[in-house]
Coordinates of N, CA and C in Angstrom, one line a residue:
M531 N 0.8 -1.2 0.0 CA 0.0 0.0 0.0 C 0.9 1.3 0.0
G532 N 2.1 1.2 0.5 CA 2.9 2.3 0.5 C 2.4 3.3 1.6
N533 N 2.9 4.5 1.5 CA 2.6 5.5 2.5 C 1.2 6.1 2.1
L534 N 0.3 6.0 3.1 CA -1.1 6.5 2.8 C -1.2 8.0 2.6
T535 N -0.3 8.8 3.2 CA -0.4 10.2 3.0 C 0.1 10.5 1.5
S536 N 1.0 9.7 1.0 CA 1.4 9.9 -0.4 C 0.3 9.6 -1.3
Q537 N -0.5 8.6 -1.1 CA -1.7 8.3 -1.9 C -2.7 9.4 -1.8
F538 N -2.9 9.9 -0.6 CA -3.9 11.0 -0.4 C -3.5 12.2 -1.2
F539 N -2.2 12.6 -1.0 CA -1.7 13.9 -1.7 C -1.6 13.7 -3.2
A540 N -1.3 12.5 -3.7 CA -1.4 12.2 -5.1 C -2.8 12.4 -5.7
N541 N -3.8 12.0 -4.9 CA -5.1 12.1 -5.4 C -5.6 13.6 -5.4
V542 N -5.2 14.3 -4.3 CA -5.5 15.8 -4.3 C -4.8 16.5 -5.4
Y543 N -3.5 16.2 -5.6 CA -2.7 16.9 -6.6 C -3.2 16.6 -8.0
L544 N -3.5 15.4 -8.3 CA -3.9 15.0 -9.6 C -5.4 15.2 -9.9
N545 N -6.1 15.8 -8.9 CA -7.5 16.1 -9.2 C -7.6 17.1 -10.4
E546 N -6.6 18.0 -10.5 CA -6.6 18.9 -11.7 C -6.5 18.1 -13.0
L547 N -5.7 17.0 -13.0 CA -5.7 16.2 -14.2 C -7.0 15.6 -14.5
D548 N -7.7 15.1 -13.5 CA -9.0 14.5 -13.6 C -10.0 15.5 -14.3
Q549 N -10.0 16.7 -13.7 CA -10.9 17.8 -14.3 C -10.5 18.1 -15.7
F550 N -9.2 18.2 -16.0 CA -8.8 18.5 -17.4 C -9.3 17.4 -18.3
V551 N -9.0 16.1 -18.0 CA -9.4 15.0 -18.8 C -10.9 14.9 -19.0
K552 N -11.7 15.1 -18.0 CA -13.1 15.0 -18.1 C -13.8 16.2 -18.8
H553 N -13.3 17.5 -18.4 CA -14.0 18.6 -18.9 C -13.4 19.3 -20.1
Q554 N -12.1 19.3 -20.2 CA -11.5 19.9 -21.4 C -11.4 18.9 -22.6
L555 N -10.8 17.7 -22.3 CA -10.7 16.7 -23.3 C -12.0 15.9 -23.6
K556 N -12.9 16.0 -22.6 CA -14.2 15.3 -22.7 C -14.0 13.8 -22.9
V557 N -13.1 13.1 -22.2 CA -12.8 11.7 -22.4 C -14.0 11.0 -21.7
N558 N -14.5 10.0 -22.4 CA -15.6 9.2 -21.8 C -15.1 8.0 -20.9
Y559 N -14.0 7.4 -21.3 CA -13.6 6.2 -20.5 C -12.2 6.5 -19.9
Y560 N -12.2 7.0 -18.7 CA -11.0 7.4 -18.0 C -11.0 6.8 -16.7
I561 N -9.9 6.1 -16.3 CA -9.8 5.5 -15.0 C -8.5 5.9 -14.4
R562 N -8.5 6.4 -13.1 CA -7.3 6.7 -12.5 C -7.3 6.2 -11.1
Y563 N -6.2 5.6 -10.6 CA -5.9 5.2 -9.3 C -4.6 5.8 -8.9
V564 N -4.5 6.7 -8.0 CA -3.3 7.4 -7.5 C -2.6 8.0 -8.8
D565 N -1.5 7.4 -9.2 CA -0.8 8.0 -10.3 C -0.8 7.1 -11.5
D566 N -1.6 6.1 -11.5 CA -1.8 5.2 -12.7 C -3.2 5.6 -13.3
F567 N -3.2 5.7 -14.7 CA -4.5 5.9 -15.3 C -4.5 5.3 -16.7
V568 N -5.8 5.0 -17.1 CA -6.0 4.4 -18.4 C -7.1 5.2 -19.1
I569 N -6.9 5.4 -20.4 CA -8.0 6.0 -21.2 C -8.3 5.0 -22.3
L570 N -9.6 4.7 -22.5 CA -10.0 3.8 -23.6 C -10.7 4.6 -24.7
H571 N -10.3 4.3 -25.9 CA -10.9 4.9 -27.1 C -10.6 4.0 -28.3
K572 N -11.5 4.0 -29.3 CA -11.3 3.2 -30.5 C -10.2 3.7 -31.4
S573 N -10.0 5.0 -31.4 CA -9.1 5.7 -32.3 C -7.7 5.9 -31.7
K574 N -6.7 5.3 -32.4 CA -5.3 5.5 -32.0 C -4.9 6.9 -32.1
Q575 N -5.4 7.6 -33.2 CA -5.0 9.0 -33.4 C -5.6 9.9 -32.2
K576 N -6.8 9.6 -31.8 CA -7.4 10.3 -30.7 C -6.6 10.1 -29.4
L577 N -6.2 8.9 -29.2 CA -5.4 8.5 -28.0 C -4.0 9.2 -28.1
R578 N -3.4 9.3 -29.2 CA -2.2 10.0 -29.4 C -2.4 11.5 -29.0
N579 N -3.5 12.1 -29.5 CA -3.8 13.5 -29.3 C -4.0 13.7 -27.8
Y580 N -4.7 12.8 -27.1 CA -4.9 12.9 -25.7 C -3.6 12.9 -24.9
R581 N -2.7 11.9 -25.4 CA -1.4 11.8 -24.7 C -0.6 13.1 -24.8
E582 N -0.6 13.7 -26.0 CA 0.2 14.9 -26.2 C -0.4 16.0 -25.3
R583 N -1.7 16.2 -25.3 CA -2.4 17.3 -24.5 C -2.2 17.0 -23.0
I584 N -2.3 15.8 -22.6 CA -2.2 15.5 -21.2 C -0.7 15.8 -20.7
N585 N 0.2 15.3 -21.5 CA 1.6 15.6 -21.2 C 1.9 17.1 -21.1
K586 N 1.4 17.8 -22.0 CA 1.6 19.3 -22.0 C 0.9 19.9 -20.8
F587 N -0.3 19.5 -20.5 CA -1.0 19.9 -19.3 C -0.2 19.6 -18.0
L588 N 0.3 18.4 -17.9 CA 1.1 18.0 -16.7 C 2.3 18.8 -16.6
K589 N 3.0 19.0 -17.7 CA 4.3 19.8 -17.6 C 4.0 21.3 -17.2
E590 N 3.0 21.9 -17.8 CA 2.7 23.3 -17.6 C 2.0 23.6 -16.3
K591 N 1.1 22.8 -15.9 CA 0.3 23.0 -14.7 C 0.7 22.3 -13.4
L592 N 1.3 21.1 -13.6 CA 1.6 20.4 -12.4 C 3.1 20.0 -12.3
A593 N 3.9 20.5 -13.2 CA 5.4 20.2 -13.2 C 5.6 18.7 -13.1
L594 N 4.9 17.9 -13.9 CA 5.0 16.5 -14.0 C 5.1 16.1 -15.5
E595 N 5.4 14.9 -15.8 CA 5.3 14.4 -17.2 C 5.1 12.9 -17.2
L596 N 4.5 12.5 -18.3 CA 4.2 11.0 -18.4 C 5.5 10.3 -18.6
H597 N 5.5 9.1 -18.0 CA 6.7 8.2 -18.2 C 6.7 7.7 -19.6
P598 N 7.8 8.0 -20.3 CA 7.8 7.6 -21.8 C 7.7 6.1 -22.0
G599 N 8.3 5.3 -21.1 CA 8.2 3.9 -21.3 C 6.9 3.2 -20.8
K600 N 6.1 3.9 -20.0 CA 4.9 3.4 -19.5 C 3.6 3.9 -20.2
S601 N 3.8 5.0 -20.9 CA 2.7 5.6 -21.6 C 2.6 5.0 -23.0
K602 N 1.7 4.0 -23.1 CA 1.5 3.2 -24.3 C 0.1 3.2 -24.9
I603 N 0.0 3.1 -26.2 CA -1.3 2.9 -26.8 C -1.3 1.5 -27.4
I604 N -2.2 0.7 -26.8 CA -2.2 -0.7 -27.2 C -3.7 -1.1 -27.4
P605 N -3.9 -2.2 -28.2 CA -5.2 -2.7 -28.4 C -5.7 -3.4 -27.1
L606 N -6.9 -3.2 -26.7 CA -7.4 -3.8 -25.4 C -7.3 -5.3 -25.4
K607 N -7.3 -6.0 -26.6 CA -7.2 -7.4 -26.7 C -5.9 -7.9 -26.2
Q608 N -4.9 -7.1 -26.1 CA -3.6 -7.5 -25.5 C -3.6 -7.4 -24.0
G609 N -4.6 -6.8 -23.5 CA -4.7 -6.7 -22.0 C -3.9 -5.4 -21.6
V610 N -4.5 -4.7 -20.6 CA -4.0 -3.5 -20.1 C -3.4 -3.8 -18.8
N611 N -2.1 -3.4 -18.6 CA -1.5 -3.6 -17.3 C -1.9 -2.4 -16.4
F612 N -2.6 -2.8 -15.3 CA -3.2 -1.7 -14.4 C -3.3 -2.3 -13.0
L613 N -2.6 -1.7 -12.1 CA -2.6 -2.1 -10.7 C -2.2 -3.5 -10.4
G614 N -1.2 -3.9 -11.1 CA -0.6 -5.3 -10.9 C -1.4 -6.4 -11.6
L615 N -2.4 -6.0 -12.4 CA -3.2 -7.0 -13.2 C -3.1 -6.7 -14.6
R616 N -3.4 -7.7 -15.4 CA -3.6 -7.6 -16.9 C -5.1 -7.7 -17.1
V617 N -5.7 -6.6 -17.5 CA -7.1 -6.5 -17.6 C -7.5 -6.7 -19.1
F618 N -8.4 -7.7 -19.4 CA -8.9 -8.0 -20.7 C -10.4 -7.6 -20.7
Y619 N -11.0 -7.9 -21.9 CA -12.4 -7.6 -22.0 C -13.3 -8.3 -20.9
H620 N -13.0 -9.6 -20.8 CA -13.9 -10.4 -19.9 C -13.2 -11.1 -18.7
H621 N -12.0 -10.8 -18.5 CA -11.3 -11.4 -17.4 C -10.1 -10.6 -17.0
K622 N -9.5 -10.9 -15.8 CA -8.3 -10.3 -15.3 C -7.3 -11.3 -14.9
L623 N -6.1 -11.1 -15.2 CA -5.0 -12.1 -14.8 C -4.0 -11.3 -14.0
L624 N -3.3 -12.1 -13.1 CA -2.2 -11.5 -12.4 C -1.0 -11.3 -13.4
R625 N -0.2 -10.3 -13.1 CA 1.0 -10.1 -14.0 C 2.0 -11.2 -13.6
K626 N 2.6 -11.8 -14.7 CA 3.5 -12.9 -14.5 C 4.7 -12.5 -13.5
T627 N 5.1 -11.3 -13.6 CA 6.2 -10.8 -12.7 C 5.8 -10.9 -11.3
N628 N 4.5 -10.6 -11.0 CA 4.0 -10.7 -9.6 C 3.9 -12.1 -9.1
L629 N 3.5 -13.0 -10.0 CA 3.5 -14.5 -9.7 C 4.9 -15.0 -9.4
R630 N 5.9 -14.6 -10.2 CA 7.2 -15.1 -10.0 C 7.8 -14.5 -8.6
K631 N 7.5 -13.3 -8.3 CA 7.9 -12.7 -7.1 C 7.3 -13.4 -5.9
M632 N 6.0 -13.7 -6.0 CA 5.4 -14.4 -4.9 C 6.0 -15.8 -4.7
K633 N 6.2 -16.5 -5.8 CA 6.8 -17.9 -5.6 C 8.2 -17.8 -5.0
K634 N 9.0 -16.8 -5.4 CA 10.4 -16.6 -4.9 C 10.3 -16.3 -3.4
T635 N 9.4 -15.4 -3.0 CA 9.2 -15.1 -1.6 C 8.8 -16.3 -0.8
L636 N 7.9 -17.1 -1.3 CA 7.5 -18.3 -0.5 C 8.7 -19.3 -0.4
I637 N 9.5 -19.4 -1.4 CA 10.7 -20.3 -1.4 C 11.6 -19.8 -0.3
T638 N 11.9 -18.5 -0.3 CA 12.7 -17.9 0.7 C 12.2 -18.1 2.1
Y639 N 10.8 -17.8 2.3 CA 10.2 -18.0 3.6 C 10.3 -19.4 4.1
K640 N 10.1 -20.4 3.1 CA 10.2 -21.8 3.5 C 11.5 -22.1 4.1
Q641 N 12.6 -21.6 3.4 CA 13.9 -21.9 3.8 C 14.2 -21.3 5.2
L642 N 13.8 -20.0 5.4 CA 14.0 -19.4 6.7 C 13.2 -20.1 7.8
Y643 N 12.0 -20.6 7.4 CA 11.2 -21.3 8.4 C 11.9 -22.6 8.8
Q644 N 12.4 -23.3 7.9 CA 13.1 -24.6 8.2 C 14.4 -24.3 9.0
E645 N 15.0 -23.2 8.8 CA 16.2 -22.8 9.6 C 15.8 -22.3 11.0
G646 N 14.5 -22.1 11.2 CA 14.1 -21.5 12.5 C 14.2 -20.0 12.6
K647 N 14.4 -19.4 11.5 CA 14.6 -17.9 11.5 C 13.3 -17.1 11.2
L648 N 12.3 -17.9 11.0 CA 11.0 -17.2 10.6 C 9.9 -18.0 11.2
N649 N 8.9 -17.4 11.8 CA 7.8 -18.1 12.3 C 6.6 -18.2 11.3
Y650 N 5.8 -19.1 11.5 CA 4.7 -19.4 10.5 C 3.7 -18.2 10.4
D651 N 3.6 -17.5 11.5 CA 2.6 -16.3 11.5 C 3.0 -15.3 10.4
T652 N 4.3 -15.1 10.2 CA 4.8 -14.2 9.2 C 4.4 -14.7 7.8
I653 N 4.6 -16.0 7.6 CA 4.2 -16.6 6.3 C 2.7 -16.5 6.1
Y654 N 2.0 -16.7 7.1 CA 0.5 -16.7 7.0 C 0.0 -15.3 6.7
E655 N 0.6 -14.3 7.3 CA 0.2 -12.9 7.1 C 0.6 -12.5 5.6
Y656 N 1.7 -12.9 5.2 CA 2.1 -12.7 3.8 C 1.1 -13.3 2.8
L657 N 0.8 -14.6 3.1 CA -0.1 -15.3 2.3 C -1.5 -14.7 2.3
Q658 N -2.0 -14.2 3.4 CA -3.3 -13.6 3.5 C -3.3 -12.3 2.6
G659 N -2.3 -11.5 2.7 CA -2.2 -10.3 1.8 C -2.2 -10.7 0.3
W660 N -1.4 -11.7 0.0 CA -1.2 -12.1 -1.4 C -2.5 -12.6 -1.9
L661 N -3.2 -13.4 -1.1 CA -4.5 -14.0 -1.5 C -5.6 -12.9 -1.8
A662 N -5.5 -11.9 -0.9 CA -6.5 -10.8 -1.1 C -6.2 -10.1 -2.4
Y663 N -4.9 -9.9 -2.7 CA -4.6 -9.3 -4.0 C -5.0 -10.2 -5.2
A664 N -4.7 -11.5 -5.0 CA -5.0 -12.4 -6.1 C -6.5 -12.6 -6.4
K665 N -7.3 -12.3 -5.4 CA -8.8 -12.4 -5.6 C -9.3 -11.4 -6.6
Q666 N -8.5 -10.4 -6.8 CA -9.0 -9.3 -7.8 C -8.9 -9.8 -9.2
A667 N -8.2 -10.9 -9.4 CA -8.2 -11.5 -10.8 C -8.9 -12.8 -10.8
N668 N -8.9 -13.5 -12.0 CA -9.6 -14.8 -12.1 C -8.6 -15.8 -11.8
T669 N -8.5 -16.1 -10.4 CA -7.4 -17.0 -9.9 C -7.9 -18.1 -9.0
H670 N -9.2 -18.5 -9.1 CA -9.7 -19.4 -8.1 C -8.9 -20.7 -8.0
K671 N -8.6 -21.3 -9.2 CA -7.8 -22.5 -9.2 C -6.4 -22.3 -8.7
L672 N -5.8 -21.2 -9.1 CA -4.4 -20.9 -8.6 C -4.4 -20.7 -7.1
R673 N -5.4 -20.0 -6.5 CA -5.4 -19.8 -5.1 C -5.6 -21.2 -4.3
K674 N -6.5 -22.0 -4.9 CA -6.7 -23.3 -4.3 C -5.5 -24.2 -4.3
K675 N -4.8 -24.2 -5.4 CA -3.5 -25.0 -5.5 C -2.5 -24.4 -4.5
L676 N -2.4 -23.1 -4.4 CA -1.4 -22.5 -3.5 C -1.7 -22.9 -2.1
L677 N -3.0 -22.8 -1.7 CA -3.3 -23.2 -0.3 C -3.0 -24.7 0.0
E678 N -3.3 -25.5 -1.0 CA -2.9 -26.9 -0.8 C -1.4 -27.1 -0.7
A679 N -0.7 -26.4 -1.5 CA 0.8 -26.5 -1.5 C 1.3 -26.0 -0.1
I680 N 0.8 -24.9 0.3 CA 1.2 -24.4 1.6 C 0.9 -25.4 2.7
E681 N -0.2 -26.0 2.7 CA -0.6 -27.0 3.7 C 0.4 -28.1 3.7
R682 N 0.8 -28.6 2.5 CA 1.8 -29.6 2.4 C 3.2 -29.2 2.9
E683 N 3.6 -28.0 2.5 CA 4.9 -27.5 2.8 C 5.1 -27.1 4.3
F684 N 4.1 -26.7 5.0 CA 4.2 -26.3 6.4 C 3.2 -27.2 7.2
P685 N 3.6 -28.4 7.4 CA 2.7 -29.3 8.2 C 2.7 -29.0 9.7
N686 N 2.0 -28.1 10.0 CA 1.9 -27.6 11.4 C 0.4 -27.6 11.8
E687 N 0.1 -28.2 12.9 CA -1.3 -28.3 13.2 C -2.1 -27.0 13.2
I688 N -1.5 -26.0 13.8 CA -2.2 -24.7 13.9 C -2.3 -24.2 12.4
A689 N -1.2 -24.3 11.7 CA -1.2 -23.8 10.3 C -2.3 -24.5 9.5
T690 N -2.4 -25.8 9.6 CA -3.4 -26.6 8.9 C -4.8 -26.1 9.3
L691 N -5.1 -25.9 10.5 CA -6.4 -25.4 10.9 C -6.7 -24.0 10.3
Q692 N -5.7 -23.1 10.3 CA -5.9 -21.8 9.8 C -6.1 -21.9 8.3
I693 N -5.4 -22.7 7.6 CA -5.5 -22.8 6.1 C -6.9 -23.4 5.8
N694 N -7.3 -24.4 6.6 CA -8.6 -25.0 6.3 C -9.7 -24.0 6.5
K695 N -9.5 -23.1 7.4 CA -10.5 -22.0 7.6 C -10.6 -21.2 6.4
L696 N -9.4 -20.8 5.8 CA -9.4 -20.0 4.6 C -10.0 -20.7 3.4
V697 N -9.7 -22.0 3.3 CA -10.3 -22.8 2.2 C -11.8 -22.8 2.3
K698 N -12.3 -23.0 3.5 CA -13.8 -23.0 3.8 C -14.4 -21.7 3.4
K699 N -13.7 -20.6 3.8 CA -14.2 -19.2 3.4 C -14.3 -19.1 1.9
V700 N -13.3 -19.5 1.2 CA -13.3 -19.4 -0.2 C -14.4 -20.2 -0.8
K701 N -14.6 -21.4 -0.3 CA -15.7 -22.3 -0.9 C -17.1 -21.7 -0.6
N702 N -17.2 -21.2 0.7 CA -18.5 -20.6 1.0 C -18.9 -19.4 0.2
K703 N -17.9 -18.6 -0.1 CA -18.1 -17.4 -0.9 C -18.5 -17.8 -2.3
K704 N -17.8 -18.9 -2.8 CA -18.1 -19.3 -4.2 C -19.6 -19.8 -4.3
R705 N -20.0 -20.5 -3.2 CA -21.4 -21.0 -3.2 C -22.4 -19.9 -3.2
R706 N -22.1 -18.8 -2.5 CA -23.0 -17.7 -2.4 C -23.1 -17.0 -3.8
L707 N -22.1 -17.0 -4.6 CA -22.1 -16.4 -5.9 C -23.0 -17.2 -6.8

C-alpha cells in the first residue's frame, strides 16, 4: 500500500488532471488510481492526441510528465497492465512478474522457516495479503492450488487449521455467488 499520505496527496494533486481530462478533453472512458491511469478509445489517433495534450498539461500546470516507457497505446485485446493486473475484456489475470515474485518469496520464507529464522505467522500474514490481491483476478484454481501446497509445505497443526478455515471461506463465498 505504501505511504497512505502519499496516496492521499497524489489524489489531491492529480484532481486537476481529472478535471482536465473530463471537462477539457471530454474523455468518456478514463480510470485513475493514484498516479496510474487508463484511457479507452477506439481511435489510436485520438489517443495520441490525448497523450500529447495530457503531457503538455502535466508539464505546464503540475510540473510532471508522463513516463515515456509506461505511456503506451495498445489494443485492449492485448490486455492493459493496471494495478498489478492484466485486464482484458472479460477477465483479469495477475501479472507474471508478480506471480514469480510471490513464488520466490515463498521459497525464501520456507527456507527461513526450516532454519528456525521465521515463524509461521509471518508466512501466514504474507499469504493472506497475497490472496487478497490475487482475488482481484480470475485466480480461483491458482489460489486453491497454492493453499494446498502451503498446507503440504508447512505441516503444522495450527497452520493446517488456519488454512482449512481459509479454504472453507473461499468455498462458502463461491457457493453464495
